[in-house]
Tab-separated table of C-alpha atoms in Angstrom:
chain	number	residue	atom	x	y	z
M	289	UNK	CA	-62.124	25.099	22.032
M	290	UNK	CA	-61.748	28.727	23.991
M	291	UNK	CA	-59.045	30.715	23.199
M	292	UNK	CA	-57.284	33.616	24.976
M	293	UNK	CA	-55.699	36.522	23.173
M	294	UNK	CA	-52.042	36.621	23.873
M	295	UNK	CA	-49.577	39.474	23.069
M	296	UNK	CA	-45.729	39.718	23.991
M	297	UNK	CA	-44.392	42.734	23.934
M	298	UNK	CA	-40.979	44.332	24.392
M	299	UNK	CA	-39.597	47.973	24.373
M	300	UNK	CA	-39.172	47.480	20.581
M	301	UNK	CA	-42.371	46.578	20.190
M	302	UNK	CA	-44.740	43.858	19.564
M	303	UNK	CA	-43.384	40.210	18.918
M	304	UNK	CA	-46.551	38.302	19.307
M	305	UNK	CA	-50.413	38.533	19.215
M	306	UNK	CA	-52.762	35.611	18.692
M	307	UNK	CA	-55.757	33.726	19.975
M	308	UNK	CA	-53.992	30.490	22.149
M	309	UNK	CA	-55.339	27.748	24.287
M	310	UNK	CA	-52.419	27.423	26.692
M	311	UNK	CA	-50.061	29.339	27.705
M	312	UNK	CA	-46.749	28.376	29.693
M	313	UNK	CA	-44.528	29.929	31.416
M	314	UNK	CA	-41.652	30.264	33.438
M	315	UNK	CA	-42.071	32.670	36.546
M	316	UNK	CA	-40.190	33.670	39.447
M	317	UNK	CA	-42.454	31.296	41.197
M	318	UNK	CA	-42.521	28.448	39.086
M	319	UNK	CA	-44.097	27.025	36.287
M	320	UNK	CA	-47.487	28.580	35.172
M	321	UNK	CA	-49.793	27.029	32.614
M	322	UNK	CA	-52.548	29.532	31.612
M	323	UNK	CA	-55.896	28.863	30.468
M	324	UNK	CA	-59.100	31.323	29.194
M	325	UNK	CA	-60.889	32.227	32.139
M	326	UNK	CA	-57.895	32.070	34.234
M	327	UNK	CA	-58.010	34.760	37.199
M	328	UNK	CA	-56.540	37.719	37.017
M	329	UNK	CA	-52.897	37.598	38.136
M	330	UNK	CA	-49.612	39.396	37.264
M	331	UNK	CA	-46.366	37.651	37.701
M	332	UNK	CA	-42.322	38.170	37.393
M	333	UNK	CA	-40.811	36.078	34.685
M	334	UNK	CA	-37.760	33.884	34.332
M	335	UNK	CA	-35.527	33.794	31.553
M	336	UNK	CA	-37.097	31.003	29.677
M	337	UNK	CA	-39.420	30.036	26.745
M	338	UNK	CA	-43.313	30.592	26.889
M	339	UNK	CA	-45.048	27.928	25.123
M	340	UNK	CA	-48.424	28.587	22.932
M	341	UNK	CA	-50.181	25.561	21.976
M	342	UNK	CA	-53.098	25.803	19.903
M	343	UNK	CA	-54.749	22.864	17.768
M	344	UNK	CA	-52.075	20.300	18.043
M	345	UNK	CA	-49.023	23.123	17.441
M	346	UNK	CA	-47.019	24.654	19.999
M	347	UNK	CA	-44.988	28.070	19.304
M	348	UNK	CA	-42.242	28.866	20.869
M	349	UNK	CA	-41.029	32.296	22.005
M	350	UNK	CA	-37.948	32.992	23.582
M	351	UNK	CA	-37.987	35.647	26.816
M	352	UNK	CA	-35.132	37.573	28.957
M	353	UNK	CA	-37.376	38.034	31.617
M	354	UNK	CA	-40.048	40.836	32.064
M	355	UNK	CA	-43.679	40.226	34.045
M	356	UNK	CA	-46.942	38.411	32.869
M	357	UNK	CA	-50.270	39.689	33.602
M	358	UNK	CA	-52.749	37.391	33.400
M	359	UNK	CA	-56.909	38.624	32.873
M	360	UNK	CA	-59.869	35.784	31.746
M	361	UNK	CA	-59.809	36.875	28.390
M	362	UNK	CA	-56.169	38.490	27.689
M	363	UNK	CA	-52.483	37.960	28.323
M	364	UNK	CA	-50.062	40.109	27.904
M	365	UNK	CA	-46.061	39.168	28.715
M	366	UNK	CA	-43.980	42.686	29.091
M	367	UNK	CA	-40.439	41.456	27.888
M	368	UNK	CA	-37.461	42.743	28.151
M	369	UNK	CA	-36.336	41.458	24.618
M	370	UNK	CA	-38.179	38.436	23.430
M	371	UNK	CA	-37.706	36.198	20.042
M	372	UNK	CA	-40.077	33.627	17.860
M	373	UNK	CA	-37.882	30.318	17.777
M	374	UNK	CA	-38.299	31.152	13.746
M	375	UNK	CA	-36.599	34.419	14.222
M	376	UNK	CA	-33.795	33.744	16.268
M	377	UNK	CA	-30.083	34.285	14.764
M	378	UNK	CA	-28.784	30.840	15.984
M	379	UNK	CA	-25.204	32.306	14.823
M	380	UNK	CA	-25.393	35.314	16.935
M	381	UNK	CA	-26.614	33.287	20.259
M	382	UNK	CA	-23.926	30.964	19.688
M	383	UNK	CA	-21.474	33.407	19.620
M	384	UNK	CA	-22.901	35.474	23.028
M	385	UNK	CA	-22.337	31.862	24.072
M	386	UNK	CA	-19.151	32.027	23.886
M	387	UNK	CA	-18.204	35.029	24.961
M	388	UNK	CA	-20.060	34.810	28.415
M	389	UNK	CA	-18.509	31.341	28.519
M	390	UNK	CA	-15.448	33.327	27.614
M	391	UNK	CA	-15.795	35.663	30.677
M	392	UNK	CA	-17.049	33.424	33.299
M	393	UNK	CA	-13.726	31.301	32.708
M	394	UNK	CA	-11.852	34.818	33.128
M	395	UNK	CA	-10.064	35.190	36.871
M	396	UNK	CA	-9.942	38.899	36.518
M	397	UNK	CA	-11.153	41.294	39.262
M	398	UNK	CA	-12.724	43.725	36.639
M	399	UNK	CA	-15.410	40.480	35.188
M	400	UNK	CA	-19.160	41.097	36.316
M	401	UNK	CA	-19.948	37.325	36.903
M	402	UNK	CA	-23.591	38.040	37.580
M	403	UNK	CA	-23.871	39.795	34.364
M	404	UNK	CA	-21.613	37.108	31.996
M	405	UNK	CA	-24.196	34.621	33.738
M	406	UNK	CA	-27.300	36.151	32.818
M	407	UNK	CA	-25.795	36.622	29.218
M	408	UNK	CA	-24.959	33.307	29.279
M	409	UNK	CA	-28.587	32.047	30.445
M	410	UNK	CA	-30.105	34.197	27.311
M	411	UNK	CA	-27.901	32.754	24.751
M	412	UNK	CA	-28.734	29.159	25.905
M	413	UNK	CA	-32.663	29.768	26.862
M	414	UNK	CA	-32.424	31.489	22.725
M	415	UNK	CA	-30.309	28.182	21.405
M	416	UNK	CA	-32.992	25.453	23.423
M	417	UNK	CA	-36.028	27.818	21.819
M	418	UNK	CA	-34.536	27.805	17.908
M	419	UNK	CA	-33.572	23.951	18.693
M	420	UNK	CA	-37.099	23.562	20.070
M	421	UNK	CA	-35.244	21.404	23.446
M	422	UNK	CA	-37.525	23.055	25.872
């Protein structure tokens, strides 16, 4: 079957590179599945997982938004931070859980409730990827 070479990348450097099948993933738009040979295309991302199946495997990588760009033989995902589901510190997402939980519960003037929100998206897009519930 054709692949398509697939790198994530953050400002930390590179998380992923690999030949894939399919690619999903969550954009501003919608839902995108990508295929070799798919037109050329960038997109905004979501907070969310992008899914890599090849053979009968999928891998799971955990996003905090970023862009896709899409060309027939390459894609490359520009993430802001971005985290195999084998890597992920399940203890440490947990606990940023909590604390945006912590803060969004908070009635104080001085909370940024766009910001504990977000927080609280990553923590529970990184728990769903290491739990593979996505």
């Amino acid at each position: 079957m054709k692949t398509v070479e697939v790198n994530i990348v953050t400002p930390d450097g590179p998380v992923y590179d690999a030949d894939i099948e399919m690619v999903s993933v969550k954009a501003q738009s919608g839902e995108l599945g990508i295929l070799p040979g798919h037109i050329p295309m960038v997109a905004p991302l979501e907070i969310g997982a992008v899914r890599l199946k090849k053979g009968g495997s999928t891998e799971l990588v955990a996003v905090s938004g970023g862009f896709i760009e899409v060309r027939p033989d390459k894609v490359t995902i520009l993430a802001q931070a971005a985290e195999q589901s084998n890597e992920i510190d399940i203890d440490r997402a947990k606990s940023a859980q909590e604390r945006a939980e912590k803060r969004l519960r908070q009635q104080a003037s001085d909370v940024d409730f766009k910001r504990a929100e977000l927080a609280l998206r990553r923590a529970m897009n990184r728990i769903n990827v290491f739990e593979r519930k996505i």
